[in-house]
Short mmCIF file of C-alpha atoms in Angstrom, two decimals:
data_model
loop_
_atom_site.label_atom_id
_atom_site.label_comp_id
_atom_site.label_asym_id
_atom_site.label_seq_id
_atom_site.Cartn_x
_atom_site.Cartn_y
_atom_site.Cartn_z
CA MET N 1 -64.00 69.39 -4.06
CA THR N 2 -63.49 65.93 -2.68
CA ALA N 3 -61.65 65.12 0.52
CA ALA N 4 -58.57 62.81 0.38
CA PRO N 5 -59.27 59.38 1.83
CA ALA N 6 -57.96 58.87 5.35
CA PRO N 7 -55.18 56.28 5.69
CA THR N 8 -56.38 53.00 7.06
CA ALA N 9 -54.92 51.39 10.15
CA THR N 10 -54.02 48.19 8.27
CA ALA N 11 -51.86 50.09 5.80
CA THR N 12 -49.68 51.82 8.42
CA LEU N 13 -49.42 49.34 11.30
CA PRO N 14 -47.16 46.33 10.90
CA SER N 15 -48.66 42.96 11.55
CA PRO N 16 -47.80 41.34 14.93
CA GLY N 17 -46.33 38.24 13.25
CA ARG N 18 -43.96 40.19 11.00
CA SER N 19 -42.83 42.24 13.99
CA ARG N 20 -41.91 39.09 15.95
CA ARG N 21 -39.94 37.65 13.02
CA ARG N 22 -37.99 40.89 12.51
CA GLY N 23 -37.23 40.96 16.22
CA ARG N 24 -35.79 37.41 16.25
CA ARG N 25 -33.58 37.58 13.15
CA PRO N 26 -30.76 39.78 14.53
CA GLY N 27 -30.51 37.66 17.67
CA ARG N 28 -30.32 34.35 15.80
CA ALA N 29 -27.92 35.68 13.20
CA GLY N 30 -25.65 37.13 15.91
CA VAL N 31 -25.48 33.91 17.93
CA SER N 32 -24.98 31.79 14.82
CA ALA N 33 -22.14 33.95 13.53
CA VAL N 34 -20.33 33.86 16.87
CA THR N 35 -20.74 30.12 17.06
CA ARG N 36 -19.45 29.67 13.55
CA ARG N 37 -16.40 31.81 14.26
CA GLN N 38 -15.66 29.84 17.41
CA GLN N 39 -16.06 26.56 15.56
CA ALA N 40 -13.81 27.78 12.79
CA ARG N 41 -11.11 28.82 15.24
CA LEU N 42 -11.37 25.47 17.04
CA GLY N 43 -11.16 23.63 13.72
CA VAL N 44 -8.06 25.56 12.68
CA LEU N 45 -6.49 24.92 16.08
CA LEU N 46 -7.12 21.17 15.85
CA VAL N 47 -5.97 20.83 12.26
CA ALA N 48 -2.89 23.04 12.58
CA PRO N 49 -0.53 20.39 14.10
CA ALA N 50 -1.38 17.87 11.38
CA VAL N 51 -0.92 20.50 8.66
CA VAL N 52 2.45 21.55 10.09
CA LEU N 53 3.63 17.93 10.29
CA MET N 54 2.48 17.28 6.73
CA LEU N 55 4.25 20.38 5.46
CA VAL N 56 7.49 19.52 7.25
CA PHE N 57 7.64 15.79 6.62
CA LEU N 58 5.80 15.42 3.30
CA VAL N 59 5.40 18.57 1.24
CA PHE N 60 8.86 20.03 1.86
CA PRO N 61 10.77 16.76 1.17
CA VAL N 62 8.78 16.20 -2.02
CA LEU N 63 9.42 19.72 -3.27
CA ASN N 64 13.07 19.41 -2.31
CA SER N 65 13.27 16.13 -4.24
CA VAL N 66 11.71 17.73 -7.29
CA TYR N 67 14.39 20.45 -7.12
CA TYR N 68 17.15 17.82 -7.11
CA VAL N 69 15.73 16.29 -10.28
CA PHE N 70 16.71 19.41 -12.23
CA VAL N 71 20.23 19.85 -10.82
CA ASP N 72 23.35 17.68 -10.63
CA PHE N 73 23.88 17.35 -6.88
CA ASP N 74 26.70 15.13 -5.62
CA GLY N 75 26.03 15.60 -1.90
CA LEU N 76 28.84 18.16 -1.39
CA ASP N 77 28.39 21.04 -3.82
CA THR N 78 26.25 23.73 -2.22
CA THR N 79 25.50 25.29 -5.61
CA PRO N 80 24.81 22.32 -7.89
CA PRO N 81 24.64 23.13 -11.62
CA TRP N 82 21.25 23.28 -13.29
CA VAL N 83 20.80 20.42 -15.78
CA GLY N 84 17.12 20.80 -16.60
CA LEU N 85 15.71 17.52 -17.91
CA GLY N 86 19.16 15.91 -18.09
CA ASN N 87 18.47 13.38 -15.31
CA LEU N 88 15.17 12.34 -16.87
CA THR N 89 16.79 11.99 -20.31
CA GLU N 90 19.58 9.84 -18.88
CA LEU N 91 17.03 7.75 -17.00
CA ALA N 92 15.09 7.04 -20.19
CA GLN N 93 18.29 5.85 -21.91
CA ASP N 94 19.67 3.87 -18.95
CA ARG N 95 19.55 0.13 -19.79
CA GLN N 96 20.37 -0.86 -16.23
CA MET N 97 17.38 1.13 -15.03
CA TRP N 98 15.09 -0.70 -17.47
CA ALA N 99 16.50 -4.03 -16.28
CA ALA N 100 15.79 -3.02 -12.69
CA ALA N 101 12.27 -1.94 -13.69
CA TRP N 102 11.72 -5.36 -15.31
CA HIS N 103 12.77 -7.03 -12.04
CA ASN N 104 10.33 -4.77 -10.22
CA LEU N 105 7.57 -5.84 -12.61
CA ILE N 106 8.33 -9.52 -11.94
CA TRP N 107 8.33 -8.77 -8.23
CA ILE N 108 5.01 -6.92 -8.42
CA VAL N 109 3.27 -9.75 -10.29
CA LEU N 110 4.67 -12.77 -8.45
CA GLY N 111 5.05 -10.96 -5.13
CA THR N 112 1.37 -9.97 -5.23
CA VAL N 113 -0.21 -13.09 -6.69
CA GLY N 114 1.82 -15.52 -4.56
CA PRO N 115 0.85 -14.25 -1.08
CA LEU N 116 -2.77 -13.66 -2.17
CA VAL N 117 -3.25 -17.19 -3.51
CA ILE N 118 -1.40 -18.94 -0.68
CA GLY N 119 -2.91 -16.74 2.03
CA LEU N 120 -6.43 -17.15 0.65
CA GLY N 121 -5.96 -20.93 0.42
CA LEU N 122 -4.70 -21.18 3.99
CA ALA N 123 -7.52 -18.98 5.26
CA LEU N 124 -10.14 -21.12 3.51
CA LEU N 125 -8.58 -24.29 4.93
CA LEU N 126 -8.61 -22.92 8.47
CA TRP N 127 -11.90 -21.02 8.17
CA GLY N 128 -13.94 -23.63 9.99
CA VAL N 129 -11.22 -24.53 12.47
CA ARG N 130 -11.95 -23.15 15.92
CA ARG N 131 -9.58 -25.14 18.08
CA GLY N 132 -6.05 -23.78 17.84
CA SER N 133 -7.09 -20.89 15.62
CA THR N 134 -5.07 -18.38 17.63
CA PHE N 135 -2.00 -20.60 17.43
CA TYR N 136 -2.22 -20.82 13.64
CA ARG N 137 -2.66 -17.08 13.28
CA VAL N 138 0.37 -16.36 15.46
CA VAL N 139 2.55 -18.88 13.64
CA PHE N 140 1.67 -17.60 10.18
CA PHE N 141 1.74 -13.92 11.13
CA LEU N 142 5.08 -14.09 12.96
CA PRO N 143 7.30 -13.82 9.81
CA TYR N 144 5.52 -10.60 8.85
CA VAL N 145 6.42 -8.82 12.09
CA LEU N 146 10.02 -10.02 12.17
CA PRO N 147 12.66 -7.47 11.09
CA GLN N 148 13.42 -7.87 7.40
CA VAL N 149 17.14 -7.88 8.19
CA ALA N 150 16.73 -10.94 10.43
CA VAL N 151 14.55 -12.68 7.82
CA GLY N 152 17.10 -12.00 5.11
CA VAL N 153 20.01 -13.30 7.17
CA VAL N 154 18.19 -16.51 8.16
CA TRP N 155 17.08 -17.24 4.60
CA GLY N 156 20.60 -16.52 3.42
CA TRP N 157 21.72 -19.41 5.63
CA ILE N 158 18.96 -21.61 4.23
CA TYR N 159 20.07 -20.83 0.65
CA ALA N 160 23.78 -21.34 1.43
CA PRO N 161 25.37 -23.50 -1.31
CA THR N 162 27.23 -26.04 0.84
CA ARG N 163 25.69 -26.03 4.30
CA GLY N 164 22.27 -24.57 3.54
CA TRP N 165 19.18 -26.47 4.63
CA LEU N 166 17.59 -26.26 1.18
CA ASN N 167 20.44 -28.06 -0.56
CA ARG N 168 20.69 -30.57 2.28
CA GLY N 169 16.99 -31.31 1.96
CA LEU N 170 17.29 -31.80 -1.80
CA GLU N 171 20.24 -34.16 -1.31
CA ALA N 172 18.28 -36.09 1.31
CA VAL N 173 15.47 -36.84 -1.16
CA GLY N 174 17.82 -37.67 -4.01
CA LEU N 175 17.54 -34.42 -5.95
CA ASP N 176 21.22 -33.62 -5.93
CA GLY N 177 21.01 -32.23 -9.44
CA LEU N 178 18.91 -29.33 -8.23
CA THR N 179 21.36 -28.16 -5.60
CA ARG N 180 23.12 -24.89 -6.36
CA GLY N 181 24.11 -21.59 -4.89
CA TRP N 182 20.65 -20.11 -4.97
CA LEU N 183 21.70 -16.55 -4.25
CA GLY N 184 24.89 -16.75 -6.30
CA ASP N 185 23.27 -17.99 -9.50
CA PRO N 186 21.94 -15.11 -11.64
CA GLY N 187 19.19 -17.40 -12.93
CA THR N 188 17.74 -18.19 -9.50
CA ALA N 189 18.80 -15.31 -7.26
CA LEU N 190 15.79 -13.07 -7.95
CA TYR N 191 13.29 -15.89 -7.44
CA ALA N 192 15.08 -17.05 -4.28
CA VAL N 193 14.74 -13.59 -2.75
CA LEU N 194 11.19 -13.35 -4.04
CA GLY N 195 10.37 -16.66 -2.35
CA THR N 196 11.51 -15.20 0.94
CA ALA N 197 9.34 -12.14 0.45
CA ILE N 198 6.31 -14.30 -0.41
CA TRP N 199 6.89 -16.37 2.73
CA THR N 200 6.94 -13.16 4.77
CA ALA N 201 3.85 -11.55 3.24
CA THR N 202 1.67 -14.67 3.18
CA GLY N 203 1.07 -14.51 6.94
CA PHE N 204 -0.27 -10.96 6.68
CA VAL N 205 -2.66 -11.90 3.88
CA PHE N 206 -3.75 -15.02 5.74
CA VAL N 207 -4.62 -13.20 8.96
CA ILE N 208 -6.54 -10.40 7.25
CA ILE N 209 -8.56 -12.69 4.96
CA LEU N 210 -9.29 -15.14 7.79
CA SER N 211 -10.72 -12.24 9.81
CA ALA N 212 -12.87 -11.27 6.82
CA LEU N 213 -14.11 -14.85 6.45
CA ARG N 214 -15.29 -14.79 10.07
CA ASN N 215 -17.81 -12.11 9.03
CA VAL N 216 -19.21 -14.02 6.05
CA ASP N 217 -22.94 -14.65 6.32
CA ASN N 218 -23.14 -18.41 6.95
CA GLU N 219 -26.86 -18.45 6.25
CA GLN N 220 -26.20 -17.50 2.63
CA VAL N 221 -23.53 -20.18 2.37
CA GLU N 222 -25.89 -22.80 3.79
CA ALA N 223 -28.69 -21.63 1.50
CA ALA N 224 -26.41 -21.99 -1.52
CA MET N 225 -25.45 -25.45 -0.32
CA LEU N 226 -29.12 -26.44 -0.05
CA ASP N 227 -29.65 -25.15 -3.58
CA GLY N 228 -27.02 -27.59 -4.79
CA ALA N 229 -24.10 -25.20 -5.30
CA GLY N 230 -20.72 -26.89 -5.21
CA TYR N 231 -17.73 -25.69 -3.19
CA LEU N 232 -16.23 -23.62 -5.98
CA GLN N 233 -19.61 -22.13 -6.85
CA ARG N 234 -20.21 -21.14 -3.22
CA LEU N 235 -16.70 -19.71 -3.07
CA ARG N 236 -17.12 -17.70 -6.26
CA HIS N 237 -20.70 -16.46 -5.91
CA VAL N 238 -21.20 -16.24 -2.13
CA VAL N 239 -17.94 -16.07 -0.19
CA LEU N 240 -15.61 -14.03 -2.40
CA PRO N 241 -18.11 -11.20 -3.06
CA GLN N 242 -18.50 -10.71 0.69
CA ILE N 243 -14.77 -10.46 1.35
CA LEU N 244 -13.96 -8.57 -1.86
CA PRO N 245 -13.39 -5.13 -0.19
CA VAL N 246 -10.91 -6.65 2.25
CA PHE N 247 -9.30 -8.66 -0.54
CA LEU N 248 -8.80 -5.48 -2.59
CA MET N 249 -7.31 -3.69 0.40
CA VAL N 250 -4.80 -6.51 0.93
CA THR N 251 -4.06 -6.54 -2.79
CA ALA N 252 -3.33 -2.81 -2.76
CA LEU N 253 -0.95 -3.07 0.19
CA THR N 254 0.90 -6.05 -1.26
CA LEU N 255 1.13 -4.50 -4.72
CA ILE N 256 2.47 -1.19 -3.42
CA GLY N 257 5.08 -3.14 -1.50
CA GLY N 258 6.26 -4.53 -4.83
CA PHE N 259 6.96 -1.01 -6.10
CA ALA N 260 8.86 -0.03 -2.97
CA VAL N 261 10.81 -3.25 -2.39
CA PHE N 262 14.30 -2.56 -1.09
CA ASP N 263 15.29 -3.96 2.29
CA ILE N 264 15.01 -7.70 1.71
CA VAL N 265 16.90 -7.44 -1.61
CA PHE N 266 19.54 -5.19 -0.10
CA VAL N 267 20.15 -7.57 2.82
CA MET N 268 20.20 -10.83 0.85
CA THR N 269 22.02 -9.92 -2.37
CA GLY N 270 22.60 -6.16 -2.51
CA GLY N 271 21.29 -6.27 -6.09
CA GLY N 272 23.75 -8.96 -7.28
CA PRO N 273 24.99 -11.23 -8.63
CA ALA N 274 25.70 -9.30 -11.84
CA ASN N 275 22.68 -7.06 -11.16
CA ALA N 276 20.40 -10.10 -11.40
CA THR N 277 18.33 -8.93 -8.40
CA GLU N 278 18.69 -5.20 -8.95
CA VAL N 279 15.39 -3.40 -8.44
CA LEU N 280 14.63 0.29 -8.71
CA GLY N 281 15.02 0.79 -4.97
CA THR N 282 18.50 -0.73 -4.75
CA TYR N 283 19.54 0.96 -8.00
CA ALA N 284 18.45 4.35 -6.64
CA TYR N 285 20.36 3.66 -3.42
CA SER N 286 23.56 2.67 -5.19
CA ASN N 287 23.44 5.79 -7.37
CA ALA N 288 22.65 8.16 -4.52
CA PHE N 289 24.90 6.86 -1.74
CA GLU N 290 27.59 4.71 -3.38
CA LEU N 291 28.21 6.76 -6.52
CA SER N 292 27.33 10.13 -4.89
CA ARG N 293 24.76 10.84 -7.61
CA ILE N 294 22.09 12.23 -5.32
CA SER N 295 20.11 13.86 -8.11
CA TYR N 296 19.94 10.75 -10.28
CA GLY N 297 19.01 8.57 -7.30
CA THR N 298 16.32 11.05 -6.33
CA THR N 299 14.97 10.98 -9.88
CA LEU N 300 14.71 7.19 -9.72
CA ALA N 301 12.92 7.37 -6.37
CA LEU N 302 10.43 9.90 -7.70
CA VAL N 303 9.75 7.71 -10.73
CA VAL N 304 8.94 4.79 -8.42
CA THR N 305 6.57 7.03 -6.48
CA ALA N 306 4.96 8.34 -9.65
CA LEU N 307 4.33 4.77 -10.82
CA ALA N 308 2.93 3.57 -7.49
CA VAL N 309 0.57 6.45 -6.68
CA PRO N 310 -1.90 6.02 -9.61
CA VAL N 311 -2.18 2.29 -8.93
CA ALA N 312 -2.77 2.90 -5.24
CA VAL N 313 -5.41 5.55 -5.95
CA TRP N 314 -7.19 3.29 -8.45
CA LEU N 315 -7.28 0.35 -6.04
CA ASP N 316 -8.46 2.59 -3.21
CA ARG N 317 -11.35 3.94 -5.30
CA LEU N 318 -12.25 0.44 -6.45
CA GLN N 319 -12.24 -0.81 -2.88
CA ARG N 320 -14.50 2.07 -1.76
CA ARG N 321 -16.91 1.51 -4.63
CA VAL N 322 -17.16 -2.19 -3.85
CA SER N 323 -17.74 -1.41 -0.16
CA ILE N 324 -20.53 1.05 -1.01
CA GLU N 325 -22.17 -1.43 -3.38
CA GLU N 326 -21.99 -4.13 -0.73
CA ARG N 327 -23.63 -1.89 1.88
CA GLY N 328 -26.26 -0.88 -0.65
CA ALA N 329 -27.01 -4.50 -1.43
#
């Protein structure tokens, strides 16, 4: 008969290190959990006002607008009839809507390219000017901060057929054949209003791009000059890449403004003459508030939003990617 081996001390007694670790875990976990709960409550408390405001002023109006797309609401009937896709079908077959969309497209192209080219040119001209720089920025930026109603009224006087300054100036230089009622002629009305909008937006583009040019690395420009690069080569390969993120941001803001244009057209022509300056914004307004077709006007407004959002998102992502690549370089 053999005796059973006696248990060893190492098999039954826990090691000192393991004991210390087991003793610390509950304490750390307890403190961490409490801290996380407090941080979560603080986060919810801080975010709650913004969430409430977004729900009240963004989510609810959008959902309410979507509801109006599927009913025929005239602004008075509390139980508007359900029409399903009727508003969208009518919109697709509405020739006046397509004409307004074409005017919007012209506005987006010319109203974006014009301020960008003129603003960039002015900023490059005044880039190296230090004396009077503040004066130039104030003068060019002033039209952008003026109320659009005031701008429209003043330019309406300038375009006046008999006593307007534009026709008087043309007569003074012997170009009487070009004088006309700029806002009353369907062939020139849209471009006359567009010229006013370009004049207004150019100051904004100029100020933003001039600020970006102030941050261009002059050492790279001087190095390119020493290497024999011409002005256009320095502009294309050295200057423009450094201001490209800002340029894209300005492009996005100007382009989105082309989708949402309303006030300057409404003040200067109201969409006339003969719908020659009608854009989607004024067409939606006339349907909703002059013809009491709230649902159809809402449908037009949602279409404008649906067209603008993807472009804005694409430009925003492009601007972020360019910014990241620039920081990485």
